[in-house]
Short mmCIF file of C-alpha atoms in Angstrom, two decimals:
data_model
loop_
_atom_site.label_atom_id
_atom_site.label_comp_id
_atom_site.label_asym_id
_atom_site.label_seq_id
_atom_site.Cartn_x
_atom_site.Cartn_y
_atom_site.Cartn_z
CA UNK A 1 -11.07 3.28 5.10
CA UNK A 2 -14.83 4.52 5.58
CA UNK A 3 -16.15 4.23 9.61
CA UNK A 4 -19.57 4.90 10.09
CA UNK A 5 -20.20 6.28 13.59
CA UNK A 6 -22.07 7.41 16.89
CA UNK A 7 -21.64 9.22 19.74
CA UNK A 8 -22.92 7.72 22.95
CA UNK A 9 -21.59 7.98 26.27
CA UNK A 10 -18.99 10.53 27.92
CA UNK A 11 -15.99 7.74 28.47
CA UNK A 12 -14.44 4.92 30.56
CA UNK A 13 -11.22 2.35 30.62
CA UNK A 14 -9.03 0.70 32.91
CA UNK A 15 -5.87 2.14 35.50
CA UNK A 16 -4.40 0.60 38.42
CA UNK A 17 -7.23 -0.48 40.73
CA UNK A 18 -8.11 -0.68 44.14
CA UNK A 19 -8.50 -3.63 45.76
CA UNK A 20 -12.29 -4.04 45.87
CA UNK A 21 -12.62 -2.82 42.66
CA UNK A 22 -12.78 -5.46 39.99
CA UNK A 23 -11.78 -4.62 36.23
CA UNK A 24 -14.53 -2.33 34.72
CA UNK A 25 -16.15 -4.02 31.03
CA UNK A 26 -17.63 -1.74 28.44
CA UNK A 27 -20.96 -3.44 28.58
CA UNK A 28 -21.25 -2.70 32.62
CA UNK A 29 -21.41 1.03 31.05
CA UNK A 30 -23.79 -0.16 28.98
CA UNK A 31 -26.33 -1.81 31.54
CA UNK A 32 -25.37 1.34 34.53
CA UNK A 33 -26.58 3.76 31.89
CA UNK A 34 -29.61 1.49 31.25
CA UNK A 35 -30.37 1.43 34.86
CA UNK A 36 -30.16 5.07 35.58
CA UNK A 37 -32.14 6.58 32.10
CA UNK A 38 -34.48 3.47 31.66
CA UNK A 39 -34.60 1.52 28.43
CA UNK A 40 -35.07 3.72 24.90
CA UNK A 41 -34.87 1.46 22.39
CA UNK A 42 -33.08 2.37 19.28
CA UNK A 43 -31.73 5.13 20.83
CA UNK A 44 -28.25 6.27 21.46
CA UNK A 45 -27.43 5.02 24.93
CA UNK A 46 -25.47 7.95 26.04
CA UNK A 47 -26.06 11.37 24.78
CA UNK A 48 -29.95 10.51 23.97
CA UNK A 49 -30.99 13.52 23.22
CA UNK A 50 -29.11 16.00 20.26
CA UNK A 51 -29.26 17.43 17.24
CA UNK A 52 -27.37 16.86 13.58
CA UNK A 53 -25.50 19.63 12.24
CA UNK A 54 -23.50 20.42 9.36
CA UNK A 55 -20.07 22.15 8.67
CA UNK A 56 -15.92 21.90 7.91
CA UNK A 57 -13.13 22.43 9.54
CA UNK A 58 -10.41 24.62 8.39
CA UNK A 59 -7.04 24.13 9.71
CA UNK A 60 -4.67 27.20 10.56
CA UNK A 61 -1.30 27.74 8.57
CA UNK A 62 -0.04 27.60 12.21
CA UNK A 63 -0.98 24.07 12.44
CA UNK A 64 0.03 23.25 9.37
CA UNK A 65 3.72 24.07 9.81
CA UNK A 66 3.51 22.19 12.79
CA UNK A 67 1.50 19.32 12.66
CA UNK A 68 1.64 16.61 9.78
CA UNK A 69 -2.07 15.35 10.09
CA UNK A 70 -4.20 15.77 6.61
CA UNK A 71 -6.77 17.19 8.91
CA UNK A 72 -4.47 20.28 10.31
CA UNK A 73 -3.29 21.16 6.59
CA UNK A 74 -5.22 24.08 5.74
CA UNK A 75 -7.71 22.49 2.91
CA UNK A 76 -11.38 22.77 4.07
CA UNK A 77 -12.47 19.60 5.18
CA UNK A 78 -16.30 18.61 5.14
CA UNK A 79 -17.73 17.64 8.95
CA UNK A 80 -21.11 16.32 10.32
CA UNK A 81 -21.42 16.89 13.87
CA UNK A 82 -23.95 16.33 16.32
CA UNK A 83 -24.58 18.36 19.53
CA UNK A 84 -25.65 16.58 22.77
CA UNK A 85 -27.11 16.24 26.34
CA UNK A 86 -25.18 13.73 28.33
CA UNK A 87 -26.98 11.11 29.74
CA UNK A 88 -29.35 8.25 28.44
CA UNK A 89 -32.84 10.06 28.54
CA UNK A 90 -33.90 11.62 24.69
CA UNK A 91 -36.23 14.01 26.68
CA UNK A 92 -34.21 15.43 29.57
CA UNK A 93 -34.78 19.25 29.78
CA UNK A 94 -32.39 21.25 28.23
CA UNK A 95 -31.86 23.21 31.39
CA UNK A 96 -30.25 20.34 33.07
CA UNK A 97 -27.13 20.75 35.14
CA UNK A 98 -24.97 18.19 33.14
CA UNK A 99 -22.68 18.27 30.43
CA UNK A 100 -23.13 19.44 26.34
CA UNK A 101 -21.77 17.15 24.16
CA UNK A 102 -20.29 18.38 20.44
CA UNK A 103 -19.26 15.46 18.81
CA UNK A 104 -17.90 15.16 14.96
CA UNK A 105 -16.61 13.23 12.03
CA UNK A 106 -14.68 15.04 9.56
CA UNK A 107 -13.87 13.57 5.75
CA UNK A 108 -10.33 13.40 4.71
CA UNK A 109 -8.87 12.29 1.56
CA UNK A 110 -9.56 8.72 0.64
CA UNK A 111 -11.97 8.12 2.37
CA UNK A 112 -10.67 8.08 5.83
CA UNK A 113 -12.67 10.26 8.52
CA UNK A 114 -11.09 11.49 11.93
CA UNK A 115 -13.55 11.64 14.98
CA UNK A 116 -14.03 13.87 18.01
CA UNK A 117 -15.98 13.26 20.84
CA UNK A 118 -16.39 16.43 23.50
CA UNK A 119 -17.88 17.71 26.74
CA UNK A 120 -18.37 21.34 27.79
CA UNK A 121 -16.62 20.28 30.84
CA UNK A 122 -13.35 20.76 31.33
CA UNK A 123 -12.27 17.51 33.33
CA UNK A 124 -13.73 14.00 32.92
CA UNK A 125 -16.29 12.53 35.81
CA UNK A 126 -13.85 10.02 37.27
CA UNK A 127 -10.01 9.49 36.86
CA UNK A 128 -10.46 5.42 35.64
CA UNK A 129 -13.32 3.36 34.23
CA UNK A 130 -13.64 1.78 37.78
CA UNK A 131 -14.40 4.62 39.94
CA UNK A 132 -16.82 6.07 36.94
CA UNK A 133 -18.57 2.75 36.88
CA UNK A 134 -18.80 3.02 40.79
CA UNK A 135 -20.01 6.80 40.21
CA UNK A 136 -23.01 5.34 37.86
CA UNK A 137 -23.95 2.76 39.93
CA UNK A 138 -23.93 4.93 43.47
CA UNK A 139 -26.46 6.84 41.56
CA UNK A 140 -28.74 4.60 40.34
CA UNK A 141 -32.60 5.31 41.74
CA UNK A 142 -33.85 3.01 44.26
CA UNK A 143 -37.06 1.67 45.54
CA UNK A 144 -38.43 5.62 45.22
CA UNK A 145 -37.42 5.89 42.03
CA UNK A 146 -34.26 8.80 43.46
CA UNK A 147 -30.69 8.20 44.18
CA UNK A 148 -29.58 7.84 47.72
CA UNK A 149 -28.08 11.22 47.95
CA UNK A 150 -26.00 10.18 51.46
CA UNK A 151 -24.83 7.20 49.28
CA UNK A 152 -23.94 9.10 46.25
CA UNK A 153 -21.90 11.74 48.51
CA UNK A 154 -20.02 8.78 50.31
CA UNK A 155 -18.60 7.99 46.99
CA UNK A 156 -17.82 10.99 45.74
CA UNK A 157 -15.89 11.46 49.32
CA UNK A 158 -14.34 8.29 48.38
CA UNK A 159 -13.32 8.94 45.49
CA UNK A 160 -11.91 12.66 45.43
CA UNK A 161 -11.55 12.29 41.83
CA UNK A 162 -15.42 12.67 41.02
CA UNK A 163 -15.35 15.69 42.61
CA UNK A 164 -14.33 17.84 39.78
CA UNK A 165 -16.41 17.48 37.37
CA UNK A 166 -19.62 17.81 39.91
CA UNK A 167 -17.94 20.87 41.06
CA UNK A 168 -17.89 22.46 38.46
CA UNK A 169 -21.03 21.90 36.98
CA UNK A 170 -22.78 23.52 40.01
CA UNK A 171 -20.27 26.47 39.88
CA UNK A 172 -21.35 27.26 36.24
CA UNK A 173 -24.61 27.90 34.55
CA UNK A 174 -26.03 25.74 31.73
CA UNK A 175 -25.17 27.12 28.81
CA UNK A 176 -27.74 29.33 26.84
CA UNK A 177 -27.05 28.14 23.99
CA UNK A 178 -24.87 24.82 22.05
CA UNK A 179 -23.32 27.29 20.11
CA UNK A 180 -21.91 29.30 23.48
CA UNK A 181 -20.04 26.38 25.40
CA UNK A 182 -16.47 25.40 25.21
CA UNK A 183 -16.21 22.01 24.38
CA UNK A 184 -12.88 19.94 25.21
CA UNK A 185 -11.46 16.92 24.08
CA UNK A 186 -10.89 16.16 27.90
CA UNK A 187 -7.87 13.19 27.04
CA UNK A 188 -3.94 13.62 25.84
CA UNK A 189 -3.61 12.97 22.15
CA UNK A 190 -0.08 12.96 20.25
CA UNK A 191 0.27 15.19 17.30
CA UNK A 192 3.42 14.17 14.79
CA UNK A 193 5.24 17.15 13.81
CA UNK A 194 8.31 17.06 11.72
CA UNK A 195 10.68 17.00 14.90
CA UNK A 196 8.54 14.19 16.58
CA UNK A 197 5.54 14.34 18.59
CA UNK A 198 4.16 16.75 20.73
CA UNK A 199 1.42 15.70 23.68
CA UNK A 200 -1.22 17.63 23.49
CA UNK A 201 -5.09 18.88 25.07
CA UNK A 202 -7.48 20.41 23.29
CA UNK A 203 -10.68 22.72 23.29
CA UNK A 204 -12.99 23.79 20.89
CA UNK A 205 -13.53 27.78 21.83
CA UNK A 206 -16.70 29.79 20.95
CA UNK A 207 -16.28 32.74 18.56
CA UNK A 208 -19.22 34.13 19.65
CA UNK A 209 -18.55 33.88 23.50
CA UNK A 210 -19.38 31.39 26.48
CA UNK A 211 -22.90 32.57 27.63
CA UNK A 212 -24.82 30.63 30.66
CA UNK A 213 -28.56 30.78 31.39
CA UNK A 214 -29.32 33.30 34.20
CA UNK A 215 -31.29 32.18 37.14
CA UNK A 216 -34.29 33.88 35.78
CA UNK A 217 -33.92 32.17 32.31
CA UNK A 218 -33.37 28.62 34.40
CA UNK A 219 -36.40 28.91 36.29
CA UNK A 220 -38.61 29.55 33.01
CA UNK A 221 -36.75 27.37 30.68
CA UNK A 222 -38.72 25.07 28.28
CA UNK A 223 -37.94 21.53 28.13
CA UNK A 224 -36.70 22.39 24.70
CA UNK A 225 -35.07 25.21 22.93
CA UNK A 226 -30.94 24.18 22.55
CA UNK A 227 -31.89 22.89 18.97
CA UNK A 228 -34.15 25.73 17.93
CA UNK A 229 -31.62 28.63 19.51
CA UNK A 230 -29.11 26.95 17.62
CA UNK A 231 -30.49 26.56 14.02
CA UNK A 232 -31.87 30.47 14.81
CA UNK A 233 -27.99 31.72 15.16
CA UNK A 234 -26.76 29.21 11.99
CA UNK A 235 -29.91 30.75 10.09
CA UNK A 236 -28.06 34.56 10.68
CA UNK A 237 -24.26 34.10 10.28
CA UNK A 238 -22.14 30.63 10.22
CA UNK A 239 -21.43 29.25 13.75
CA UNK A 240 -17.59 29.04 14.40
CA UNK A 241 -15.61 27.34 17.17
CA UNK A 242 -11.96 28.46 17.39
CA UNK A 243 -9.60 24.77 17.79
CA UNK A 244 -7.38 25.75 20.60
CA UNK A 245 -4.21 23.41 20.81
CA UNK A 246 -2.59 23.32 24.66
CA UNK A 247 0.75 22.06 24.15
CA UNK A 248 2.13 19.92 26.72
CA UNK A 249 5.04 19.89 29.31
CA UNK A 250 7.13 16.68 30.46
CA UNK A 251 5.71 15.98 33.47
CA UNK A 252 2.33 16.48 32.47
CA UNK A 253 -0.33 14.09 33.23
CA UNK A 254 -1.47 12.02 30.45
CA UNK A 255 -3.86 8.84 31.82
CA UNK A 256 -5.95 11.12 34.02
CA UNK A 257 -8.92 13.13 32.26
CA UNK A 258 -10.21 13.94 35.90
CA UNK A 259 -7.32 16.57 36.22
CA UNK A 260 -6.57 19.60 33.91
CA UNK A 261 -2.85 20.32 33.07
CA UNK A 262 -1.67 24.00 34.22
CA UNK A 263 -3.22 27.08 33.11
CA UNK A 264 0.20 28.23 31.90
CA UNK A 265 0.92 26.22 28.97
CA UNK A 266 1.18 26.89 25.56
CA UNK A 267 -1.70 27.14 23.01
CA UNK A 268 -2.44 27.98 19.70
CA UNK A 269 -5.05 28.37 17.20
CA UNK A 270 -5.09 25.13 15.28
CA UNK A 271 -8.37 26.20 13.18
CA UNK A 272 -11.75 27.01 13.11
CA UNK A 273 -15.01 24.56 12.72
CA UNK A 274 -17.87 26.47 11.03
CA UNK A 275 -21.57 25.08 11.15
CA UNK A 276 -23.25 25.86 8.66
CA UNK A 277 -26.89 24.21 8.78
CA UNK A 278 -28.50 22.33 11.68
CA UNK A 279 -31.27 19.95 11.31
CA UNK A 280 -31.40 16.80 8.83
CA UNK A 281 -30.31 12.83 10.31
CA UNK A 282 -27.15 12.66 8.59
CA UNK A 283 -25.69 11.86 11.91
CA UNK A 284 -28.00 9.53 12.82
CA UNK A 285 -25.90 6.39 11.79
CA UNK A 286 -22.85 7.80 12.78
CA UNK A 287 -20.53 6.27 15.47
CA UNK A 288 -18.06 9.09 16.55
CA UNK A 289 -15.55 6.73 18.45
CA UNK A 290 -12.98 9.48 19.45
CA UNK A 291 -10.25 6.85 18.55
CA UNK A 292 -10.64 6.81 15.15
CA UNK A 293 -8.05 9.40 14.09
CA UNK A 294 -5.81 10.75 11.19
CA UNK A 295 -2.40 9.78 10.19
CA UNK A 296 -0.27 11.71 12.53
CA UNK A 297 -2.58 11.67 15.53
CA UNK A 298 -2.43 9.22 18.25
CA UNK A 299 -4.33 8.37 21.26
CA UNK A 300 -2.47 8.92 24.87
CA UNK A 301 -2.24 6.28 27.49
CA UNK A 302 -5.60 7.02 28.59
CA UNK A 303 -7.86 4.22 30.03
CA UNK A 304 -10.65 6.13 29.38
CA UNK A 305 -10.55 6.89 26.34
CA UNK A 306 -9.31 3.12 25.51
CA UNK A 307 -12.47 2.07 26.73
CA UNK A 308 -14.31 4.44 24.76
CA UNK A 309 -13.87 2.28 22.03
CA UNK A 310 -16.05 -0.88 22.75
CA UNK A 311 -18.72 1.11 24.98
CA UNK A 312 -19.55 2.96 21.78
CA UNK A 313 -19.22 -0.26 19.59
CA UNK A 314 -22.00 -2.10 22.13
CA UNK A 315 -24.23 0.81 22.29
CA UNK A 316 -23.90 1.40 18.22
CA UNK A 317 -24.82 -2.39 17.30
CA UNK A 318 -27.76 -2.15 20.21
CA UNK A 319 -28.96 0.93 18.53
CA UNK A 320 -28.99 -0.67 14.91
CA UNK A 321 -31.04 -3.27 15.99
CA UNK A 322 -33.38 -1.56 17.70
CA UNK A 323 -32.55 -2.11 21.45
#
């Protein structure tokens, strides 16, 4: 089955809830995000601002005696991809402290696609759609057109599982470069193998190294250069990402993208994703709902990444129709 696709916002769902919290809907994501970039029309309502790029994926022979998906079985397998700055504003500076985005839809054999969605964080903003849809909202501007920082803070004290994500994204640099972030899958997925299934996380791992922007290079960044730097390096040699598989434990926590699973567990080398050419609109109309998967992959209990699903769909029909 063909899916066109997108890539829009960063995630949301639903979880046990607190008492004052009411059930979070994909279109309060819609309207938060709205509220905090202003209105673009026809464009993408998350991730604004990116760049289409071109490429395969290559699975290893590792992954291919061990996982039964099509897309782990060693033939190349064509990709479009887009890279990303989170948030709703298509001219943020590319210095800003927030998230990269890598998102990408690879072809498989008749006609069926499997989609990932990424951050260059390693843990989600929030644990449940809930508390992220507080997290939006608690930043929205006010009257001054700025977020009440004392409000924003009381949440995040709150709600210790917003904490992670911040704190890590003022512990490490923007990246210099799309092409020198790790990006990661951030949810549980369950790979069939031949004995079963196996829970796993994932990360997409730069060949060429992680490399942030020095404070020097911050202060005299230009509002753009991510998409330029990026078709400069795919100009000289073939961008490649290295598809590292973390294999989980029982035990291991599968509904919360807020929290990483331990450092010690196993990984391998599932494949590499080359770019090849940056540029073009051939992602334009794509929606790159990270449920849409291969035989032999399955989402986790996530509600996240459930809600993933129809946040993207909303945002994809607004941006069709120009709104």
């Amino acid at each position: 089955m063909r899916i066109s696709t997108l890539f829009v916002l960063a995630a949301i769902a639903s979880s046990p809830l607190r008492a004052e919290e009411p059930p979070a809907q994909a279109k309060d994501f819609i309207d938060a995000f709205q509220g905090l970039f202003g209105e673009h029309k026809g464009a993408r309502k998350g991730h604004a601002k990116g760049v289409c790029a071109v490429g395969s994926f290559t699975g290893s022979a590792e992954a291919a005696r061990l996982f039964t998906s099509p897309l782990f079985s060693g033939e190349r397998r064509p990709a479009q991809i887009r890279f990303s700055m989170a948030g709703g504003n298509p001219a943020v500076p590319d210095a800003t402290r927030s998230p990269r985005g890598l998102a990408a839809q690879f072809s498989l054999p008749d006609d069926r696609v499997h989609n990932i969605a990424t951050l260059s964080t390693p843990v989600f903003g929030a644990a449940t759609p809930e508390s992220f849809l507080g997290l939006l909202r608690a930043s929205l501007p006010g009257p001054d057109g700025k977020p009440d920082s004392a409000k924003l803070a009381a949440y995040r004290t709150a709600h210790p599982d917003t904490q992670a994500q911040f704190q890590w994204l003022q512990g490490n640099p923007p990246p210099w470069s799309y092409a020198n972030a790790a990006y990661f899958g951030l949810h549980t997925f369950h790979f069939a193998t031949a004995a079963g299934e196996r829970a796993v996380r994932w990360r997409l791992q730069p060949r060429d190294g992680i490399r942030g922007l020095t404070d020097a290079e911050l202060a005299s960044a230009p509002a753009d250069f991510l998409a330029a730097r990026l078709s400069q390096q795919v100009a000289s040699a073939p961008v490649q990402f290295d598809w590292i598989v973390t294999l989980g434990q029982p035990g291991d926590n599968e509904s919360d993208p807020s929290r990483p699973w331990p450092s010690d567990r196993p990984e391998l080398n599932a494949g590499t994703l080359t770019i090849t050419a940056v540029g073009g609109d051939a992602c334009t109309g794509l929606n790159f709902d990270p449920n849409v998967l291969s035989e032999g992959i399955r989402a986790g209990d996530d509600p996240i990444l459930r809600m993933r699903s129809p946040a993207y769909a909303i945002s994809f029909g607004k941006r069709l129709s120009g709104q």
